[in-house]
PDB file of C-alpha atoms in Angstrom:
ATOM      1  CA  UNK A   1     -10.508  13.700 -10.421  1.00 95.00           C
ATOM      2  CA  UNK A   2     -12.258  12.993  -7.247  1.00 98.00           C
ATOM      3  CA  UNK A   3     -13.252   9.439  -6.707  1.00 98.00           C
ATOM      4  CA  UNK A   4     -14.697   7.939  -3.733  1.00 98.00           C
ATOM      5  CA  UNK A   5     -14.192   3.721  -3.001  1.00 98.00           C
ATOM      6  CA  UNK A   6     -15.730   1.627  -0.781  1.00 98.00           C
ATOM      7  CA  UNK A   7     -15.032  -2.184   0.544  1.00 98.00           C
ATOM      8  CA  UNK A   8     -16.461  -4.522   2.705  1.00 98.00           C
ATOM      9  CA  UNK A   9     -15.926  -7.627   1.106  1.00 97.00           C
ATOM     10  CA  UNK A  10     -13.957  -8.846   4.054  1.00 96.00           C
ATOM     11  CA  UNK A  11     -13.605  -8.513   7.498  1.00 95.00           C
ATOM     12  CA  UNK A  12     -12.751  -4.661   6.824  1.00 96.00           C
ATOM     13  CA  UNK A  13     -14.743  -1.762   6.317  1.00 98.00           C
ATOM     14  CA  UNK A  14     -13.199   1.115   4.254  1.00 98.00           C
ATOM     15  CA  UNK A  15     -13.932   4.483   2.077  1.00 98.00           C
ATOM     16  CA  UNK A  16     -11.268   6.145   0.284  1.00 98.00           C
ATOM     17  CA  UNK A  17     -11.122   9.432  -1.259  1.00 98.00           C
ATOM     18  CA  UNK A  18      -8.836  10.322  -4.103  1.00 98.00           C
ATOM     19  CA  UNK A  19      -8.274  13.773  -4.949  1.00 97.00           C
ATOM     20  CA  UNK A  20      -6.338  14.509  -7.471  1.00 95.00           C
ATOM     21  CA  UNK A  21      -3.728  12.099  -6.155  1.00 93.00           C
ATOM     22  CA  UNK A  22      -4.326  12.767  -2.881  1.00 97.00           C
ATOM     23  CA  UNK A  23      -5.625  10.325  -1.005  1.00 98.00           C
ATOM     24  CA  UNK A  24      -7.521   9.899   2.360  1.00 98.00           C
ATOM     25  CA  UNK A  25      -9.038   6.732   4.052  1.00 98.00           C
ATOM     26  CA  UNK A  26     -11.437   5.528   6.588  1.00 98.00           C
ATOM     27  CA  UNK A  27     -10.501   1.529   7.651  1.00 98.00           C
ATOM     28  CA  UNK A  28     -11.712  -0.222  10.656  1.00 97.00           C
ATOM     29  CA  UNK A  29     -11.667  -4.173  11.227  1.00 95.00           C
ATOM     30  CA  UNK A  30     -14.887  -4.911  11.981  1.00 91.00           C
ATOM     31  CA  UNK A  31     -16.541  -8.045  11.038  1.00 87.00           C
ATOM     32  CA  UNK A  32     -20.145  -7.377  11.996  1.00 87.00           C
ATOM     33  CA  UNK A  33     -20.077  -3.432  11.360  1.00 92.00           C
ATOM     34  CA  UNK A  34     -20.398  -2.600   7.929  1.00 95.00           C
ATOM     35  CA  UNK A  35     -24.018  -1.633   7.770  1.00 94.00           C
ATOM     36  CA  UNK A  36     -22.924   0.259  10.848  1.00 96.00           C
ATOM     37  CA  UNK A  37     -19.800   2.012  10.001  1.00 97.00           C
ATOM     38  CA  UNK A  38     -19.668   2.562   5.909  1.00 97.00           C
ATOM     39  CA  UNK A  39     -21.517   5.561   6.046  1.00 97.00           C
ATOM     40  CA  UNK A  40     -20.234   7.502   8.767  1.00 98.00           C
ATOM     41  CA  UNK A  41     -16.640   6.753   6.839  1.00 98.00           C
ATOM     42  CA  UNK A  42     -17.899   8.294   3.823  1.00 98.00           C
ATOM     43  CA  UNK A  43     -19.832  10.910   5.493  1.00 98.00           C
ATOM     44  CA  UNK A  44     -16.444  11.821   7.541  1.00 98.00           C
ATOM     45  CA  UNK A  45     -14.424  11.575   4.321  1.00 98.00           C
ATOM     46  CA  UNK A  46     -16.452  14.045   2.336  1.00 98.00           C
ATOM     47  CA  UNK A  47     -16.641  16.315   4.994  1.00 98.00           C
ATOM     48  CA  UNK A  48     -13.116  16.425   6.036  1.00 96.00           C
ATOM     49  CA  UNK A  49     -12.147  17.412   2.391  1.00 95.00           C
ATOM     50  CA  UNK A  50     -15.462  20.126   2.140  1.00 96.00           C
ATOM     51  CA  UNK A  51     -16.896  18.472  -0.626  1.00 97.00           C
ATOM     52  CA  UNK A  52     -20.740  17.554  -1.502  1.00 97.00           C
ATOM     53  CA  UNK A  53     -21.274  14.259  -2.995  1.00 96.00           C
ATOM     54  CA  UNK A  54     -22.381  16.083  -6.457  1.00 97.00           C
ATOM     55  CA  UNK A  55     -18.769  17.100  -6.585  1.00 98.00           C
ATOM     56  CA  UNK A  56     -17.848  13.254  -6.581  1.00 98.00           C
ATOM     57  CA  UNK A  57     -16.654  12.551 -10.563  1.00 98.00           C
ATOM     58  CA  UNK A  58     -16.569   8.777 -10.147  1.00 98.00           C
ATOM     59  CA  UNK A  59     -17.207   5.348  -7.580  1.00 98.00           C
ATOM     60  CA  UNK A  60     -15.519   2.603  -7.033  1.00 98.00           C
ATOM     61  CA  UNK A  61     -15.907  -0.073  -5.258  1.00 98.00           C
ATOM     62  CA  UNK A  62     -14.435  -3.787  -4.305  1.00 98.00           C
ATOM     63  CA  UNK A  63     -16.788  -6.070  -6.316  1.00 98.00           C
ATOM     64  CA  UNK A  64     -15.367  -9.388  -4.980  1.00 97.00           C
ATOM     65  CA  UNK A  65     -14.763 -12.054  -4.473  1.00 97.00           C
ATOM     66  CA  UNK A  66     -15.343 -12.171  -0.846  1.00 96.00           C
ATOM     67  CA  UNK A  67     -18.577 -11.781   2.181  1.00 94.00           C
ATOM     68  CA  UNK A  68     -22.139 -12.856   0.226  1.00 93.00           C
ATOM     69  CA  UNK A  69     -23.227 -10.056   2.657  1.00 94.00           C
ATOM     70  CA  UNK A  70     -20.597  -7.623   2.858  1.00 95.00           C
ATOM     71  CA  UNK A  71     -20.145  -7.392  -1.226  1.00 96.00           C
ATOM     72  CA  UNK A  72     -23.978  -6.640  -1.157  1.00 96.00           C
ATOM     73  CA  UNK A  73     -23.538  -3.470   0.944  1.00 96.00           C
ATOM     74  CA  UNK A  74     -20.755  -1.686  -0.775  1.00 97.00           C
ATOM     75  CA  UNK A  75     -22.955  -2.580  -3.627  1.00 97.00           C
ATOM     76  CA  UNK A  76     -25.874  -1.287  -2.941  1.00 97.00           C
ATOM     77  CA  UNK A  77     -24.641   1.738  -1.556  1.00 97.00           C
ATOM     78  CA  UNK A  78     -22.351   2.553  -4.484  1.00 97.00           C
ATOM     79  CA  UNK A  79     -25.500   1.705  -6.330  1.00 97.00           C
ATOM     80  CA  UNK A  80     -27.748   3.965  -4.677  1.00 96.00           C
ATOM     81  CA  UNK A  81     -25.157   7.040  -4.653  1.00 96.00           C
ATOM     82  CA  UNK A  82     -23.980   6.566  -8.920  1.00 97.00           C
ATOM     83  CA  UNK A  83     -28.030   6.630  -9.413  1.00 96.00           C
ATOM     84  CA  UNK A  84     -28.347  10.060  -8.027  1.00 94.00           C
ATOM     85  CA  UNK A  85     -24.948  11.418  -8.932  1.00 96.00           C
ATOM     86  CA  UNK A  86     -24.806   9.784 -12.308  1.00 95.00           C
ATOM     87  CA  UNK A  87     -21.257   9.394 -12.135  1.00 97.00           C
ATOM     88  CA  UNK A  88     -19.638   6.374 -13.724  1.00 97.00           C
ATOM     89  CA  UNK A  89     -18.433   3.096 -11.260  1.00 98.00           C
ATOM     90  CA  UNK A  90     -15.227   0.905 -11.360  1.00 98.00           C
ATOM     91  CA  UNK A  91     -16.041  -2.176 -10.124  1.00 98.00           C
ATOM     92  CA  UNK A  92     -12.688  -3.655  -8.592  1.00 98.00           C
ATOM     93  CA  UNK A  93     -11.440  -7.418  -7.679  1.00 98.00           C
ATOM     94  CA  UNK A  94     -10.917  -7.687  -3.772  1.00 98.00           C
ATOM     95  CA  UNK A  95      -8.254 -10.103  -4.864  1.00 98.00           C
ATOM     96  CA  UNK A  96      -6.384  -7.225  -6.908  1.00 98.00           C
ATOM     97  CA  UNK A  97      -6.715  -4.540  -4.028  1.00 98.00           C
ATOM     98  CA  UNK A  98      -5.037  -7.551  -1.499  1.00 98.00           C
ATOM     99  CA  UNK A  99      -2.582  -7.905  -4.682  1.00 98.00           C
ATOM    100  CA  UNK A 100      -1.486  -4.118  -4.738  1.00 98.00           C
ATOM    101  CA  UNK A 101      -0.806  -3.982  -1.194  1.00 98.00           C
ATOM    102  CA  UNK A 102       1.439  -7.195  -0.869  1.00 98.00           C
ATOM    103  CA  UNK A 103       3.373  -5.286  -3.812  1.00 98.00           C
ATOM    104  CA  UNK A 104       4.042  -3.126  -1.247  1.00 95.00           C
ATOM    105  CA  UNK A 105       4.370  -4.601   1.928  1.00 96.00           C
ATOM    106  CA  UNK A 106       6.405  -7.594   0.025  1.00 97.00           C
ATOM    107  CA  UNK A 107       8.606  -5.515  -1.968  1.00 93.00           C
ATOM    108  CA  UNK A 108       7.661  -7.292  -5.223  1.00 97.00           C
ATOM    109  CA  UNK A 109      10.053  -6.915  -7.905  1.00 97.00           C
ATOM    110  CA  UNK A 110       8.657  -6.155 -11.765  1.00 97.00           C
ATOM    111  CA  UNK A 111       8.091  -9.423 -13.435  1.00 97.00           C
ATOM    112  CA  UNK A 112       7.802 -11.232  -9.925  1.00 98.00           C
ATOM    113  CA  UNK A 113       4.012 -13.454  -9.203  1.00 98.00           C
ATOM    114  CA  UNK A 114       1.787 -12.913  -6.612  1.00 98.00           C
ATOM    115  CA  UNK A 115      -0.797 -15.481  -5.233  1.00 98.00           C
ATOM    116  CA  UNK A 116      -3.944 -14.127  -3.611  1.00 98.00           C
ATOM    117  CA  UNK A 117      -5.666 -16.526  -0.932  1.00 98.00           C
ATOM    118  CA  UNK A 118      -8.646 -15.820   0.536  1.00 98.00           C
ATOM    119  CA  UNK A 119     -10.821 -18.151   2.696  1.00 97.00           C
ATOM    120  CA  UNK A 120     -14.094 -18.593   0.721  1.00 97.00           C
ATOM    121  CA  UNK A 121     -15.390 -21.750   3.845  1.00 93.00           C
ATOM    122  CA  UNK A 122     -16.919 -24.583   2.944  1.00 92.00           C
ATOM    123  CA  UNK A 123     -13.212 -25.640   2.990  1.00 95.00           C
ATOM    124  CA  UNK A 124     -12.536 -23.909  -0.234  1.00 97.00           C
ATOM    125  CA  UNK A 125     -10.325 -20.338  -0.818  1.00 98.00           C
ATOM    126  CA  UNK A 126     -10.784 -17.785  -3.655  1.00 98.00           C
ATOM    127  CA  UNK A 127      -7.660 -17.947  -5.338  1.00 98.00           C
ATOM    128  CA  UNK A 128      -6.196 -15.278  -7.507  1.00 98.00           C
ATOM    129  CA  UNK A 129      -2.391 -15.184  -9.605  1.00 98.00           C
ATOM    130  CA  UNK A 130      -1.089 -12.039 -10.495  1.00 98.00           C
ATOM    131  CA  UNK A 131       2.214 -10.826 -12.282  1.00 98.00           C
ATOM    132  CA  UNK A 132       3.193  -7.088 -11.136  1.00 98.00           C
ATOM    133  CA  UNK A 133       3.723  -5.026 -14.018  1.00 97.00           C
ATOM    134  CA  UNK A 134       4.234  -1.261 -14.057  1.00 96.00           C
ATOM    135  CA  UNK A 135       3.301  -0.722 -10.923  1.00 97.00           C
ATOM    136  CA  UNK A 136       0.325  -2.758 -11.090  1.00 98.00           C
ATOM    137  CA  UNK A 137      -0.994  -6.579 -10.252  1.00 98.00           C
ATOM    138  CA  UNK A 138      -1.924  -8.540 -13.682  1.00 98.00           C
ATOM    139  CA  UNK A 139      -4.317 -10.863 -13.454  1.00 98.00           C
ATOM    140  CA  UNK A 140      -2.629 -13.755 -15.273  1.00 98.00           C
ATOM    141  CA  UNK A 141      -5.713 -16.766 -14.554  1.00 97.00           C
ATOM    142  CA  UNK A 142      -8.911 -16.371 -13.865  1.00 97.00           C
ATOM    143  CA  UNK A 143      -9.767 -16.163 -10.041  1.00 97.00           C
ATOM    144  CA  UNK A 144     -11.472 -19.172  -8.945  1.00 97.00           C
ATOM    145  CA  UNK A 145     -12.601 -20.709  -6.105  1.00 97.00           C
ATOM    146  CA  UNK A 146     -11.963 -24.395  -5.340  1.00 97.00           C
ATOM    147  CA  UNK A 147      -9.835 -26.236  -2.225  1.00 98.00           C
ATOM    148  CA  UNK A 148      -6.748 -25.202  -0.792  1.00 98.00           C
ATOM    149  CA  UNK A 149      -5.476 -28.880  -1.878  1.00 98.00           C
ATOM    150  CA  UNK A 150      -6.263 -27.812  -5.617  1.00 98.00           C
ATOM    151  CA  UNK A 151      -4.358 -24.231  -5.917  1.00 98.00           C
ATOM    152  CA  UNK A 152      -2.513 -23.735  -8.595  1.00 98.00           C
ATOM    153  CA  UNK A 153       0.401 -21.628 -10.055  1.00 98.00           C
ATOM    154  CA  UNK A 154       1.111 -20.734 -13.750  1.00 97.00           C
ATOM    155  CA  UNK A 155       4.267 -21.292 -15.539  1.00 93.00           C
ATOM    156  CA  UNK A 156       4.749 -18.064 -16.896  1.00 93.00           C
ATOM    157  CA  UNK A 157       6.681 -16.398 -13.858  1.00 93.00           C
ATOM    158  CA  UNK A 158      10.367 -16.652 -14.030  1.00 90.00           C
ATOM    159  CA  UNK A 159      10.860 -14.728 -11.466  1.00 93.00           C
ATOM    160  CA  UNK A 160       9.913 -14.837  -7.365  1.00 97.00           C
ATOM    161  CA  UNK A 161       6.461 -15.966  -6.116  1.00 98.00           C
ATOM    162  CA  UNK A 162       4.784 -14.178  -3.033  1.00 98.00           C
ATOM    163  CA  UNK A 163       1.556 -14.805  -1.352  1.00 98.00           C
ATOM    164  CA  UNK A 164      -0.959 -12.992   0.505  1.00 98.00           C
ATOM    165  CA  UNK A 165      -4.470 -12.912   1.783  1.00 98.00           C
ATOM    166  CA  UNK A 166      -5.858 -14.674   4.671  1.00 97.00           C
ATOM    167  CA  UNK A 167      -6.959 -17.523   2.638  1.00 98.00           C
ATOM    168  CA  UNK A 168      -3.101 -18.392   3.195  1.00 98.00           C
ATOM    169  CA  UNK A 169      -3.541 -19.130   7.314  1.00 98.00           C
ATOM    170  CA  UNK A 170      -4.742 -22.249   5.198  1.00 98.00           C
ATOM    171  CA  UNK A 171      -1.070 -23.168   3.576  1.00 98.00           C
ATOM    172  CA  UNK A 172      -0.726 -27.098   5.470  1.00 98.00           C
ATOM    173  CA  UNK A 173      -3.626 -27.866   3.209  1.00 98.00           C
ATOM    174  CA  UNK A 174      -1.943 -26.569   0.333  1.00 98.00           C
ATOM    175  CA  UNK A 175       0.544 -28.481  -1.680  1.00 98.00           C
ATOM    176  CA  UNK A 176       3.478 -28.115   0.339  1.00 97.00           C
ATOM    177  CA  UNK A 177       5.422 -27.421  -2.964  1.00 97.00           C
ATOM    178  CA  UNK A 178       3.717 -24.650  -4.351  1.00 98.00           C
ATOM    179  CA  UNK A 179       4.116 -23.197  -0.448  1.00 98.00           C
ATOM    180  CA  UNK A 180       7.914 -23.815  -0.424  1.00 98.00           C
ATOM    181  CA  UNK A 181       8.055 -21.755  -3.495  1.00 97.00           C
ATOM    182  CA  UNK A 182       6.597 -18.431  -1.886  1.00 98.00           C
ATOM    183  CA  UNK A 183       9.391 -16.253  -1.069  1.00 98.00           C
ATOM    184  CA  UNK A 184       7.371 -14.043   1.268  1.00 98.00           C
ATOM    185  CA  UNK A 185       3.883 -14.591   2.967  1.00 97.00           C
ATOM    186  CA  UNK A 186       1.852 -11.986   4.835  1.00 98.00           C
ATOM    187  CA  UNK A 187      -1.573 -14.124   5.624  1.00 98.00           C
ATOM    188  CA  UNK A 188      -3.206 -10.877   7.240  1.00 97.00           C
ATOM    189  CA  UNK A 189      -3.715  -8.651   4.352  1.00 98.00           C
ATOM    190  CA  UNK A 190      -7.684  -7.980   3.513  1.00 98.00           C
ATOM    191  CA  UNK A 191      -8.868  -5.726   0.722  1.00 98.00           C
ATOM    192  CA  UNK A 192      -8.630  -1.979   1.522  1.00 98.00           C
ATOM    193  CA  UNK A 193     -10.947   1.351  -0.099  1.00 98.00           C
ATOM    194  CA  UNK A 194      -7.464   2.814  -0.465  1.00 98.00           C
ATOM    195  CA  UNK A 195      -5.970   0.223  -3.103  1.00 98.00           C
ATOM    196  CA  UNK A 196      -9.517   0.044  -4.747  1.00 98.00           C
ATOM    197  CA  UNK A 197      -9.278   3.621  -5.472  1.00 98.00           C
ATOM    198  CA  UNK A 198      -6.075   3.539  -7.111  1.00 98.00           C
ATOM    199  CA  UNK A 199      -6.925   0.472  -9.237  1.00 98.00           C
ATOM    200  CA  UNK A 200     -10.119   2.479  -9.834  1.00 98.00           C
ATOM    201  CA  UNK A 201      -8.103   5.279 -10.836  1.00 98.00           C
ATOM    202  CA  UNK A 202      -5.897   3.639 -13.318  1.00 97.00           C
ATOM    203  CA  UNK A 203      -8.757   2.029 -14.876  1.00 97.00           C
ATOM    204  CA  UNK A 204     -10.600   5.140 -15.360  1.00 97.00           C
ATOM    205  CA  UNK A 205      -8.183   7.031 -16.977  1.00 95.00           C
ATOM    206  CA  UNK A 206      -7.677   3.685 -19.707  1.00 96.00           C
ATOM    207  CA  UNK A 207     -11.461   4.624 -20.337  1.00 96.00           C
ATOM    208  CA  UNK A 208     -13.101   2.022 -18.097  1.00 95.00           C
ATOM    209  CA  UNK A 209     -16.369   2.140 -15.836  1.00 97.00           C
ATOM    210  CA  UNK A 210     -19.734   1.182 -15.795  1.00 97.00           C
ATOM    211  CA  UNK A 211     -22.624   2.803 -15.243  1.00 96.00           C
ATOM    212  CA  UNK A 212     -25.308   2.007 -11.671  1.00 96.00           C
ATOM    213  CA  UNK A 213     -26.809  -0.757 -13.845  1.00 95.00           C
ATOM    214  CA  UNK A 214     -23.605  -2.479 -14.368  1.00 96.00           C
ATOM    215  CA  UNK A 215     -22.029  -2.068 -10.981  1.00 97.00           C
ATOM    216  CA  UNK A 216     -22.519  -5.617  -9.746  1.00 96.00           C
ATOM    217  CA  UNK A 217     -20.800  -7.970  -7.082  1.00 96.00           C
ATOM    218  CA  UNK A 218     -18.551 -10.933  -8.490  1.00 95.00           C
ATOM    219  CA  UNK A 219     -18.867 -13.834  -5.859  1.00 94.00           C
ATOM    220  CA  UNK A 220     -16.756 -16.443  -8.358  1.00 92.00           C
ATOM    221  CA  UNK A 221     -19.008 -19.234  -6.296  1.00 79.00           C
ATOM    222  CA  UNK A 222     -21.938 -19.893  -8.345  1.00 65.00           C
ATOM    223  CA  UNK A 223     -23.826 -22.321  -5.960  1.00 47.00           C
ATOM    224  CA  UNK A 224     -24.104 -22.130  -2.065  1.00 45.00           C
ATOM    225  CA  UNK A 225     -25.042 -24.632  -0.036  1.00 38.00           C
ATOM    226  CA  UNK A 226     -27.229 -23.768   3.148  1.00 35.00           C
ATOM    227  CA  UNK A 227     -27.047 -25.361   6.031  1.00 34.00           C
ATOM    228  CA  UNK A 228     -30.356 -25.482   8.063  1.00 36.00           C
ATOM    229  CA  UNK A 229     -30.522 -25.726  12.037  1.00 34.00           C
ATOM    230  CA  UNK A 230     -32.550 -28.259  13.277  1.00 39.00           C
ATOM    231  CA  UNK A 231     -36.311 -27.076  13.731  1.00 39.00           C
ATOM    232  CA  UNK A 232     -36.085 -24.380  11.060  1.00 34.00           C
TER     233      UNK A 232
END
């Protein structure tokens, strides 16, 4: 299997390549580069490993929640490449990829929760509870958006809680309960290509993917409100 991901639904830009469970990445913090820096990564990636993108068997790609913008570039370049390739694309949550990687960094126990913060503005986070099972976050609610004064955690977790995300640099506006029960925080962690692709690959080999069509952003916030500057 060799499966190329993408994300720039954050401050991040990253491309992964996994090869046969080998697996390469390209990540750069960059707030302002993504249009700048995606395709070099990917370009660099391929190269490095002496493939063509015709040898590319699948896409995936961080679908959100997360940057209006950003999610609009991985998409559209994902888009673009699964046209011509006519490969299949796994369209992953940005919240599960930060999810993964606090499994790691955490050292999150089977069975234990994990609550995903990111900072959506407009004084709101996308928030995002997970239960790590097999290896693998759960998503046990769906991820919402709404304030930091109105997260939430289910009951069904009997064991530790641990957040992560940068939506949690927010935590004094959260209930100060639910933040007293987080064993561990790590408030830096952003979405990375290389946690995409092994979501991606997981869900590919239970049958999932969508085709070009399909492969759309998920920006949980159905309504923005714009601000105008004065004279425009």
């Amino acid at each position: 299997m060799k499966l190329l991901a993408l994300d720039t639904s954050s401050e991040g830009c990253s491309a992964a390549l996994l090869i046969n469970g080998s697996l390469t990445e390209r990540f750069a913090l960059a707030p302002r580069g993504h249009t700048r820096l995606l395709m070099p990564m990917i370009r660099e990636l391929l190269a490095e490993q002496g493939l063509a993108p015709a040898e590319l068997d699948a896409l995936a790609f961080a679908r959100g929640p997360g940057s209006f913008t950003g999610l609009r570039i991985a998409t559209g370049v994902v888009q673009g490449l699964a046209w011509g390739l006519e490969v299949p694309v796994v369209p992953v949550s940005s919240l599960a990829a930060v999810a993964l990687s606090a499994m790691e960094t955490l050292n999150v126990a089977e069975g234990d929760g994990l609550a995903i913060a990111f900072d959506a503005r407009m004084g709101e986070v996308y928030w995002g509870c997970f239960q790590a099972s097999e290896g693998l976050p759960r998503l046990l609610v769906p991820e919402q958006v709404c304030a930091p004064a109105s997260v939430s955690l289910p009951s069904v977790i009997t064991g530790s809680w641990y957040g992560a995300g940068q939506g949690w640099q927010l935590q004094d506006q959260m209930p100060q309960a639910l933040v007293a029960t987080m064993s561990r925080l790590d408030d830096t962690l952003v979405p990375r290509a290389s946690h995409v692709a092994r979501l991606a690959s997981h869900e590919l080999a239970a049958g999932g993917g969508v085709s070009a069509a399909e492969a759309q952003p998920v920006y949980v916030r159905d309504e923005v409100t714009w601000k105008k500057l004065p004279g425009r």
